[in-house]
Amino acid sequence: MLIRQNWVTSEFSPPKEELFFLKQEEVKKPVHKGLIRTLGTGGLFSIGYADVGAGIFLALGLVALHAGYATPLAIGVAAIAYALTGLTYAELSSTYPMAGGSATYARAAFGDGISFVAGWMLCLDYLVTSAIFSIPAVGYLSYFYPPLKEPLWLGVGAMLILAGLVALNTIGIRSSVRFTLALSILDIASEIALITLGLVLVLIPSGALFSWPGKFNLGTSFPGPRWDQFVQGITLAMVSYLGIEAVAQAAEETKVAGRTIPRATMLTVTVVTVIYLLVSLVSVNLVPPLILSSTWKNDPLSGVANSLPVAGWALAIWISILGASISVIGANAGIIGSSRMLYAMSQYKLLPGKFGEIHSRFRTPYISILTFGLGSILLVGFSTMINLGDSVDPLVLLGSLYNVGALIAYVQAHLSVIITRNTDREHFRPFRIPWSIRFMRRREEWELPILPLAGMLITGAIWVAVIATHELGRLLGVVWVLMGMGIYIYFRRRNNLPVWKRADVEVSNPRRVEG
C-alpha cells in the first residue's frame, strides 16, 4: 500500500477510504518526539468543557437582556452553529493533529497569509477569553460580598485574578487535567440538580413550563422580542459556546488523536448543547428575564438557584463557588491557549520567534504569557472604565469583540474542510463529516461537504449580525486586524518570505513546555 507523508504533520497517511471512522491500529505509527501524548477522551472532554461549559455562567444574563423569554430559542440557534463547527473541528483536528487550530488548517488550504489571519483572530479570542471570564469569577463571589457588584470593584477584582494567573503560568504552575475533569463533572451534576429541582418543585406543578411559549412573540415590541433584539440575543448566545477550538489545541498531547479527538469533540458538543438549552429554559421561567439581566447580570445562575423554594439558598452558595472556580479556569485557559497559538505561529514564521521563546529556568513561553496577560488586564480595565460611564456593559463589549474574531476563524475552518477535501485528497482522515455533493470539474471528481457549507453560511451570517449590531466591537476588531497585518507584513518582508503563499519552512517538533 502506497504511503505518503503530508507537509503539515509528521504522521503518515494511507490513501482515502470511504469510512466514517478508520482504525488507527491499521496505520503504522511513527516515533514522535514532541509533546507527550497522555490525554484520552475524558481528559480532552474536560479541557473542552472547562472552556465551553463555563460560558453559560456569564452569557445567560446577556442573552436574556435582549431575547427575553425567547432566550432558549436564541441559545438553540447558536447551538446549531456550534454543533456544525464542532463537526468541522473534529475532522480537521484529527486529520492535522497539531497545535495551531484554525491557523494550521488555513495554512493547509490557503497558504500563510490567510493562516496568519485565522491565527491572529484566535489570538484575539484567547485575549478576550481571559478578560471575559475574569469578570464572572468576581461576579459570582459578589454573592458573598455584594460591593463586588460595583463596576469599579468588579474591574479591580478581575484584574487581580488575571495578574495572579499570569504569575502562576509564568513560573510554571500547571493545571491538572484530573482536577479539571472533576470540576467539570461537579459542574454538570450541579446544573442537572438545578434543572431537576426547578422542574419538579416549581415549573411542572405550577404549569409555568407549559405556558412558556405564550410569554413571547417574536417580531413584536410587546411582549417581544423584536427581530433585531432576537438577532442580537443570538450573537451574544454565541459567547456561551466560546472555546470549541480548545480540544483541537491539545491535539499533539492526545493518545490516538484520530479517534479520541472526534469522540471528545462530539461528547462536548452534545453535553453542552443539552445542558444549555435546559438551563436557559428553566432560568427564564424561574426568574423574569428583566431581573435576570439586571440584578443577577454578573452571576445569573446564582439568582436562578436562589429562587428555588426549597434549599435554594444552599444551592445558590454552591453554584456561586462553582461559578467562580470554573470561570477562573476559563480565564486561565485563555492564557494557556494564547501561548500555544503563538508558539505554532512562530514555528511557521508567521510571527517573530521571540513569541515562542522558552524561559531558561521555568520552561514556559514567558514572553507570550506576559504579553497577552497584560493585554487581558488592560482590556478588562478599558471595558470597566467604559462601564463607569454607563455607556457599554463590559460583558457585552467583550462578548462582541470575541465574536468578531471567533466567527472569522470558524468560517475559515469550514472553508478549510471544503478546500482540503479536494486539494489534499490522499491525506488520511480518521474522521470524515458525512454527506457530500460530488460533481465533475476539469475532468476530476470534486466534492462539496454539505454540513461544513451550512456551518460556513450560518456562522458567516451571525458574524455579519455581530458587525451590524455591535459598533464598538466592530471598531476594535478592525484595529486588531490592521495592527496584526502590519506586524505580519513587516516581519515577512524583512525576512524575505512571501506574504500570502506558504513559505517552505522546516517545522521542528514542539519542545515540551510547562504551563
Coordinates of C-alpha atoms in Angstrom, one line a residue:
M1 CA 0.0 0.0 0.0
L2 CA 1.4 3.4 -1.0
I3 CA 2.1 5.6 2.0
R4 CA 2.7 9.3 1.6
Q5 CA 3.8 11.9 4.2
N6 CA 1.9 15.2 4.2
W7 CA 3.7 18.6 4.7
V8 CA 1.6 19.6 7.7
T9 CA 2.3 16.7 10.1
S10 CA 4.8 14.0 10.7
E11 CA 2.2 11.3 10.7
F12 CA 1.9 9.1 7.7
S13 CA -1.3 8.6 5.8
P14 CA -2.9 5.9 3.6
P15 CA -5.0 6.7 0.6
K16 CA -8.5 8.0 1.2
E17 CA -11.0 5.4 2.4
E18 CA -14.8 5.7 2.3
L19 CA -15.1 5.2 6.0
F20 CA -16.6 7.4 8.7
F21 CA -14.0 6.2 11.3
L22 CA -10.8 4.3 10.4
K23 CA -8.9 2.2 12.8
Q24 CA -5.7 3.8 13.9
E25 CA -4.1 0.5 14.5
E26 CA -4.1 -0.2 10.8
V27 CA -1.7 2.7 10.2
K28 CA 2.0 2.4 11.2
K29 CA 2.6 4.9 13.9
P30 CA 5.9 6.8 13.6
V31 CA 8.1 7.7 16.5
H32 CA 7.1 11.1 17.8
K33 CA 9.4 13.2 19.9
G34 CA 7.1 16.1 20.6
L35 CA 4.7 16.7 23.4
I36 CA 3.9 13.6 25.5
R37 CA 0.6 12.1 24.3
T38 CA -1.3 11.4 27.6
L39 CA -4.8 12.7 27.0
G40 CA -7.7 10.3 26.5
T41 CA -11.4 11.1 25.8
G42 CA -12.1 12.1 29.4
G43 CA -9.1 14.4 29.6
L44 CA -9.9 16.1 26.3
F45 CA -13.6 16.4 27.3
S46 CA -12.6 18.1 30.5
I47 CA -10.5 20.6 28.5
G48 CA -13.3 21.3 26.1
Y49 CA -16.0 21.5 28.7
A50 CA -13.9 23.7 31.1
D51 CA -13.7 26.2 28.2
V52 CA -17.2 25.9 26.7
G53 CA -19.1 24.8 29.8
A54 CA -18.2 28.0 31.7
G55 CA -19.9 30.1 29.0
I56 CA -23.4 29.7 30.5
F57 CA -22.2 31.2 33.7
L58 CA -21.6 34.5 32.0
A59 CA -23.8 34.6 28.9
L60 CA -27.2 33.8 30.3
G61 CA -27.9 37.3 31.6
L62 CA -26.6 38.9 28.4
V63 CA -28.9 36.9 26.2
A64 CA -31.9 37.4 28.5
L65 CA -31.3 41.2 28.3
H66 CA -32.1 41.1 24.5
A67 CA -34.1 38.0 23.8
G68 CA -36.2 37.9 27.0
Y69 CA -38.4 34.8 27.3
A70 CA -37.1 33.7 23.8
T71 CA -33.7 33.2 25.3
P72 CA -33.8 29.3 24.9
L73 CA -34.6 29.9 21.2
A74 CA -31.6 32.2 20.8
I75 CA -29.3 29.7 22.5
G76 CA -30.8 26.9 20.3
V77 CA -30.0 28.8 17.1
A78 CA -26.4 29.4 18.3
A79 CA -26.2 25.7 19.2
I80 CA -26.7 24.8 15.5
A81 CA -23.7 26.8 14.5
Y82 CA -21.8 25.4 17.5
A83 CA -22.6 21.8 16.5
L84 CA -21.6 22.3 12.9
T85 CA -18.4 23.9 13.9
G86 CA -17.7 21.0 16.3
L87 CA -18.0 18.6 13.4
T88 CA -15.6 20.7 11.3
Y89 CA -13.0 20.8 14.1
A90 CA -13.4 17.1 14.7
E91 CA -12.4 16.3 11.1
L92 CA -9.6 18.9 10.8
S93 CA -8.0 18.3 14.2
S94 CA -7.9 14.5 13.7
T95 CA -6.6 15.0 10.1
Y96 CA -3.9 17.6 11.1
P97 CA -3.3 16.8 14.8
M98 CA -1.1 19.8 15.5
A99 CA -1.3 22.8 17.8
G100 CA -2.5 25.9 16.0
G101 CA -6.1 25.1 15.3
S102 CA -7.6 27.2 12.5
A103 CA -4.2 28.7 11.6
T104 CA -2.9 25.2 10.8
Y105 CA -6.0 24.3 8.8
A106 CA -6.0 27.6 6.9
R107 CA -2.3 27.0 6.0
A108 CA -3.1 23.7 4.5
A109 CA -6.0 25.1 2.5
F110 CA -4.9 28.7 1.5
G111 CA -1.3 29.5 2.5
D112 CA 0.5 31.6 5.1
G113 CA -1.4 34.9 4.6
I114 CA -4.9 33.5 5.4
S115 CA -3.3 31.3 8.0
F116 CA -2.0 34.3 9.8
V117 CA -5.4 36.0 9.8
A118 CA -7.0 32.8 11.3
G119 CA -4.3 32.6 14.0
W120 CA -4.3 36.3 14.8
M121 CA -8.1 36.2 15.2
L122 CA -7.8 33.2 17.5
C123 CA -5.2 35.2 19.5
L124 CA -7.9 37.9 19.9
D125 CA -10.3 35.2 21.1
Y126 CA -7.8 34.0 23.8
L127 CA -7.1 37.5 24.8
V128 CA -10.8 38.2 25.3
T129 CA -11.4 34.7 26.9
S130 CA -9.1 35.6 29.8
A131 CA -10.7 39.0 30.2
I132 CA -14.3 38.0 29.9
F133 CA -14.1 35.0 32.3
S134 CA -12.3 37.0 34.9
I135 CA -15.4 39.2 35.3
P136 CA -18.0 36.5 36.3
A137 CA -15.3 35.0 38.5
V138 CA -15.6 38.1 40.6
G139 CA -19.4 38.4 39.9
Y140 CA -20.1 35.0 41.5
L141 CA -18.1 36.0 44.5
S142 CA -20.3 39.0 44.9
Y143 CA -23.0 36.7 46.2
F144 CA -20.9 36.6 49.4
Y145 CA -19.8 40.3 49.3
P146 CA -22.3 42.5 47.4
P147 CA -20.0 45.5 46.9
L148 CA -18.1 43.5 44.3
K149 CA -21.1 44.1 42.0
E150 CA -20.0 47.7 41.6
P151 CA -18.2 48.3 38.3
L152 CA -15.0 49.6 39.9
W153 CA -14.5 46.7 42.3
L154 CA -15.6 44.3 39.7
G155 CA -12.9 45.5 37.4
V156 CA -10.2 45.7 40.1
G157 CA -11.0 42.1 41.2
A158 CA -10.9 40.8 37.7
M159 CA -7.5 42.4 37.0
L160 CA -6.1 41.0 40.2
I161 CA -7.3 37.5 39.2
L162 CA -5.6 37.9 35.8
A163 CA -2.4 39.1 37.4
G164 CA -2.3 36.1 39.6
L165 CA -2.9 33.7 36.7
V166 CA -0.1 35.4 34.6
A167 CA 2.3 35.0 37.5
L168 CA 1.4 31.3 38.1
N169 CA 1.7 30.5 34.4
T170 CA 5.0 32.3 34.1
I171 CA 6.7 30.3 36.8
G172 CA 5.1 27.1 35.5
I173 CA 2.3 26.1 37.8
R174 CA 0.5 23.5 35.6
S175 CA -3.2 22.9 35.7
S176 CA -4.3 19.3 36.5
V177 CA -6.4 17.5 33.9
R178 CA -7.8 15.3 36.6
F179 CA -8.8 18.3 38.7
T180 CA -10.4 20.0 35.6
L181 CA -12.3 16.7 34.8
A182 CA -13.5 16.5 38.4
L183 CA -14.6 20.2 38.3
S184 CA -16.4 19.6 35.0
I185 CA -18.3 16.6 36.5
L186 CA -19.3 18.7 39.5
D187 CA -20.5 21.5 37.2
I188 CA -22.6 19.1 35.1
A189 CA -24.1 17.5 38.3
S190 CA -24.9 20.9 39.8
E191 CA -26.6 22.1 36.6
I192 CA -28.6 18.9 36.4
A193 CA -29.7 19.4 40.0
L194 CA -30.7 22.9 39.2
I195 CA -32.7 21.8 36.2
T196 CA -34.4 18.9 38.1
L197 CA -35.3 21.0 41.2
G198 CA -36.6 23.8 39.0
L199 CA -38.8 21.5 37.0
V200 CA -40.0 19.3 39.9
L201 CA -40.6 22.0 42.6
V202 CA -41.9 24.9 40.5
L203 CA -42.3 24.7 36.8
I204 CA -44.3 21.5 36.3
P205 CA -46.6 21.8 39.3
S206 CA -47.4 25.4 38.5
G207 CA -47.8 24.8 34.8
A208 CA -45.3 27.6 34.0
L209 CA -43.3 25.4 31.8
F210 CA -46.2 24.6 29.5
S211 CA -47.3 28.3 29.3
W212 CA -43.8 29.4 28.4
P213 CA -44.4 29.7 24.6
G214 CA -47.2 32.3 25.3
K215 CA -44.8 34.6 27.1
F216 CA -43.1 35.9 24.0
N217 CA -44.0 36.8 20.4
L218 CA -41.1 37.2 18.0
G219 CA -41.2 40.3 15.9
T220 CA -43.3 42.4 18.2
S221 CA -42.5 45.2 20.7
F222 CA -44.7 43.6 23.4
P223 CA -44.2 41.0 24.7
G224 CA -41.3 40.8 22.2
P225 CA -38.6 40.4 21.5
R226 CA -38.3 42.4 18.2
W227 CA -36.4 40.7 15.4
D228 CA -33.4 43.0 15.9
Q229 CA -33.4 42.2 19.6
F230 CA -33.6 38.5 18.9
V231 CA -30.7 38.6 16.4
Q232 CA -28.6 40.5 19.0
G233 CA -29.5 37.8 21.5
I234 CA -28.2 35.1 19.1
T235 CA -24.9 37.0 18.7
L236 CA -24.5 37.1 22.4
A237 CA -25.6 33.5 22.8
M238 CA -22.5 32.5 20.7
V239 CA -20.4 33.8 23.6
S240 CA -21.8 30.9 25.7
Y241 CA -20.2 28.4 23.2
L242 CA -16.7 30.0 23.1
G243 CA -13.8 27.6 23.3
I244 CA -14.7 24.8 20.8
E245 CA -11.1 25.1 19.5
A246 CA -9.7 24.1 22.9
V247 CA -9.8 20.4 22.1
A248 CA -8.1 21.0 18.8
Q249 CA -5.2 22.9 20.5
A250 CA -4.4 19.8 22.6
A251 CA -4.1 17.5 19.6
E252 CA -0.4 16.9 20.0
E253 CA -0.9 15.7 23.6
T254 CA -3.7 13.2 22.7
K255 CA -3.4 9.5 22.5
V256 CA -4.7 8.0 19.2
A257 CA -5.7 11.5 18.1
G258 CA -7.7 10.4 15.1
R259 CA -10.2 8.5 17.2
T260 CA -10.0 10.4 20.5
I261 CA -10.5 14.0 19.2
P262 CA -13.7 13.3 17.3
R263 CA -15.2 11.4 20.3
A264 CA -14.2 14.1 22.8
T265 CA -15.5 16.9 20.5
M266 CA -18.9 15.3 19.9
L267 CA -19.2 14.5 23.6
T268 CA -18.5 18.1 24.5
V269 CA -21.0 19.4 21.8
T270 CA -23.8 17.1 23.0
V271 CA -23.4 17.7 26.7
V272 CA -23.0 21.4 26.4
T273 CA -26.0 21.8 24.0
V274 CA -28.4 19.8 26.1
I275 CA -27.5 21.4 29.4
Y276 CA -27.5 25.0 27.9
L277 CA -31.0 24.5 26.4
L278 CA -32.5 23.1 29.6
V279 CA -30.7 25.6 31.9
S280 CA -32.0 28.5 29.8
L281 CA -35.5 27.1 29.7
V282 CA -35.6 26.7 33.5
S283 CA -33.9 30.0 34.2
V284 CA -36.3 32.4 32.3
N285 CA -39.3 30.6 33.8
L286 CA -38.0 30.8 37.4
V287 CA -36.6 34.4 37.2
P288 CA -38.1 37.0 34.9
P289 CA -35.6 37.9 32.2
L290 CA -35.6 41.6 33.2
I291 CA -34.4 40.7 36.7
L292 CA -32.0 38.0 35.5
S293 CA -30.3 40.6 33.2
S294 CA -30.1 43.3 35.8
T295 CA -30.0 42.2 39.5
W296 CA -28.2 38.9 38.6
K297 CA -26.3 40.1 35.5
N298 CA -22.8 39.0 36.5
D299 CA -23.9 35.8 38.4
P300 CA -27.2 34.7 36.7
L301 CA -27.1 31.0 37.9
S302 CA -26.8 32.2 41.5
G303 CA -30.0 34.1 41.0
V304 CA -31.8 31.1 39.5
A305 CA -30.7 28.8 42.3
N306 CA -31.7 31.4 44.9
S307 CA -35.3 31.5 43.5
L308 CA -35.9 27.8 44.4
P309 CA -38.4 27.4 47.3
V310 CA -36.6 24.5 48.9
A311 CA -32.8 24.6 49.7
G312 CA -32.4 27.4 47.1
W313 CA -30.0 29.3 49.4
A314 CA -27.8 26.3 49.8
L315 CA -27.6 25.5 46.1
A316 CA -27.0 29.2 45.4
I317 CA -24.0 29.2 47.7
W318 CA -22.6 26.1 45.9
I319 CA -23.3 27.5 42.4
S320 CA -21.6 30.7 43.4
I321 CA -18.4 28.9 44.5
L322 CA -18.5 26.6 41.5
G323 CA -19.2 29.5 39.1
A324 CA -16.2 31.5 40.4
S325 CA -13.9 28.4 40.2
I326 CA -14.8 27.4 36.7
S327 CA -14.6 31.0 35.5
V328 CA -11.1 31.2 36.8
I329 CA -10.2 28.0 34.9
G330 CA -11.8 29.5 31.8
A331 CA -9.7 32.7 32.2
N332 CA -6.6 30.5 32.7
A333 CA -7.4 28.6 29.5
G334 CA -7.2 31.8 27.5
I335 CA -3.7 32.5 28.8
I336 CA -2.5 28.9 28.1
G337 CA -4.2 28.9 24.6
S338 CA -2.5 32.1 23.5
S339 CA 0.9 30.7 24.4
R340 CA 0.3 27.5 22.4
M341 CA -1.1 29.5 19.4
L342 CA 1.9 32.0 19.4
Y343 CA 4.3 29.1 19.5
A344 CA 2.7 27.4 16.5
M345 CA 2.6 30.7 14.5
S346 CA 6.2 31.4 15.3
Q347 CA 7.1 27.9 14.1
Y348 CA 5.5 28.6 10.7
K349 CA 7.3 32.0 10.5
L350 CA 4.0 33.9 10.8
L351 CA 5.3 35.8 13.8
P352 CA 8.8 36.5 15.2
G353 CA 10.4 33.6 17.0
K354 CA 10.5 35.7 20.3
F355 CA 6.9 34.9 20.9
G356 CA 7.7 31.2 21.2
E357 CA 10.8 31.7 23.3
I358 CA 11.0 29.4 26.4
H359 CA 12.3 30.7 29.8
S360 CA 15.6 29.0 30.6
R361 CA 14.6 28.3 34.2
F362 CA 10.8 27.9 34.3
R363 CA 10.5 26.3 30.8
T364 CA 7.5 28.4 30.0
P365 CA 6.7 30.6 26.9
Y366 CA 7.0 33.6 29.2
I367 CA 7.0 36.4 26.5
S368 CA 3.7 35.3 25.1
I369 CA 2.2 34.8 28.6
L370 CA 3.3 38.2 29.8
T371 CA 2.3 40.0 26.6
F372 CA -1.2 38.5 26.3
G373 CA -1.7 38.5 30.1
L374 CA -1.0 42.2 30.2
G375 CA -3.3 42.7 27.2
S376 CA -6.2 40.9 29.0
I377 CA -5.6 43.1 32.1
L378 CA -5.7 46.3 30.0
L379 CA -8.8 45.1 28.2
V380 CA -10.7 44.5 31.5
G381 CA -9.6 47.9 32.7
F382 CA -10.7 49.6 29.5
S383 CA -14.1 47.8 29.5
T384 CA -14.6 48.7 33.1
M385 CA -13.9 52.4 32.6
I386 CA -16.4 52.5 29.8
N387 CA -19.0 50.9 32.1
L388 CA -18.3 53.5 34.8
G389 CA -19.7 56.0 32.2
D390 CA -22.8 53.8 31.9
S391 CA -22.3 53.6 28.1
V392 CA -21.5 49.9 27.4
D393 CA -21.7 46.8 29.6
P394 CA -18.2 45.2 29.8
L395 CA -19.5 41.7 29.1
V396 CA -21.4 42.9 26.0
L397 CA -18.3 44.7 24.7
L398 CA -16.0 41.8 25.4
G399 CA -18.6 39.3 24.0
S400 CA -19.0 41.2 20.7
L401 CA -15.2 41.5 20.4
Y402 CA -14.8 37.8 21.0
N403 CA -17.3 37.0 18.3
V404 CA -15.6 39.3 15.8
G405 CA -12.5 37.1 16.0
A406 CA -14.0 33.7 16.7
L407 CA -16.6 33.6 13.9
I408 CA -14.0 34.6 11.3
A409 CA -11.8 31.7 12.5
Y410 CA -14.8 29.3 12.4
V411 CA -15.7 30.4 8.8
Q412 CA -12.1 29.8 7.7
A413 CA -12.2 26.3 9.4
H414 CA -15.4 25.4 7.5
L415 CA -13.8 26.6 4.3
S416 CA -10.6 24.6 5.0
V417 CA -12.6 21.4 5.1
I418 CA -14.2 22.2 1.8
I419 CA -10.8 23.1 0.2
T420 CA -8.6 20.3 1.6
R421 CA -11.2 17.6 0.7
N422 CA -10.3 18.5 -2.9
T423 CA -6.7 19.6 -2.8
D424 CA -5.3 17.2 -0.1
R425 CA -7.3 14.1 -1.1
E426 CA -4.8 11.5 -0.1
H427 CA -4.3 12.7 3.4
F428 CA -5.5 10.2 6.0
R429 CA -8.8 11.4 7.5
P430 CA -9.7 9.2 10.6
F431 CA -13.0 11.1 10.8
R432 CA -15.0 12.4 7.9
I433 CA -18.1 14.5 8.1
P434 CA -20.8 12.7 6.2
W435 CA -23.0 13.9 3.3
S436 CA -21.2 15.5 0.3
I437 CA -22.3 16.5 -3.2
R438 CA -20.0 15.1 -5.9
F439 CA -19.5 16.7 -9.2
M440 CA -17.1 16.8 -12.1
R441 CA -14.7 19.8 -12.5
R442 CA -11.9 19.9 -15.1
R443 CA -12.3 16.1 -15.7
E444 CA -11.8 15.4 -12.0
E445 CA -14.4 14.4 -9.4
W446 CA -14.8 17.1 -6.7
E447 CA -16.9 17.0 -3.6
L448 CA -18.8 19.7 -1.6
P449 CA -19.3 18.7 2.0
I450 CA -22.9 19.8 2.9
L451 CA -22.5 20.3 6.7
P452 CA -19.3 22.4 6.5
L453 CA -21.0 24.5 3.8
A454 CA -24.0 25.0 6.1
G455 CA -21.8 25.8 9.0
M456 CA -19.9 28.4 7.0
L457 CA -23.1 30.1 5.9
I458 CA -24.6 30.2 9.4
T459 CA -21.5 31.4 11.2
G460 CA -20.9 33.9 8.5
A461 CA -24.5 35.2 8.9
I462 CA -24.0 35.5 12.6
W463 CA -20.7 37.3 12.1
V464 CA -22.4 39.9 9.8
A465 CA -25.1 40.3 12.6
V466 CA -22.3 41.0 15.1
I467 CA -20.7 43.5 12.9
A468 CA -24.0 45.2 12.3
T469 CA -25.2 45.4 15.9
H470 CA -22.0 45.9 17.9
E471 CA -20.4 49.2 16.8
L472 CA -17.5 49.3 19.4
G473 CA -16.7 45.6 18.9
R474 CA -16.6 46.2 15.2
L475 CA -14.2 49.2 15.6
L476 CA -11.8 47.4 18.0
G477 CA -11.9 44.3 15.7
V478 CA -10.8 46.4 12.7
V479 CA -8.0 47.9 14.8
W480 CA -6.8 44.4 15.9
V481 CA -6.7 43.2 12.3
L482 CA -4.8 46.2 11.0
M483 CA -2.3 46.0 13.8
G484 CA -1.7 42.3 13.2
M485 CA -1.4 42.7 9.4
G486 CA 1.1 45.5 9.9
I487 CA 3.3 43.3 12.1
Y488 CA 2.9 40.3 9.8
I489 CA 3.8 42.0 6.5
Y490 CA 6.8 43.9 8.1
F491 CA 8.1 40.6 9.6
R492 CA 7.7 38.6 6.4
R493 CA 9.3 41.1 4.1
R494 CA 12.1 41.7 6.4
N495 CA 12.9 38.0 6.4
N496 CA 12.4 37.7 2.6
L497 CA 9.3 35.5 2.9
P498 CA 6.2 35.5 0.7
V499 CA 3.3 37.4 2.3
W500 CA 0.4 35.2 1.0
K501 CA 2.0 32.0 -0.2
R502 CA 3.1 29.2 2.0
A503 CA 6.8 29.5 2.9
D504 CA 9.0 26.5 2.7
V505 CA 10.0 26.4 6.3
E506 CA 11.2 23.4 8.4
V507 CA 8.8 22.9 11.3
S508 CA 10.5 21.2 14.2
N509 CA 8.7 19.1 16.7
P510 CA 7.4 21.3 19.6
R511 CA 9.5 21.3 22.7
R512 CA 7.7 20.4 25.8
V513 CA 6.8 23.4 27.8
E514 CA 5.2 23.9 31.2
G515 CA 2.1 25.9 31.7

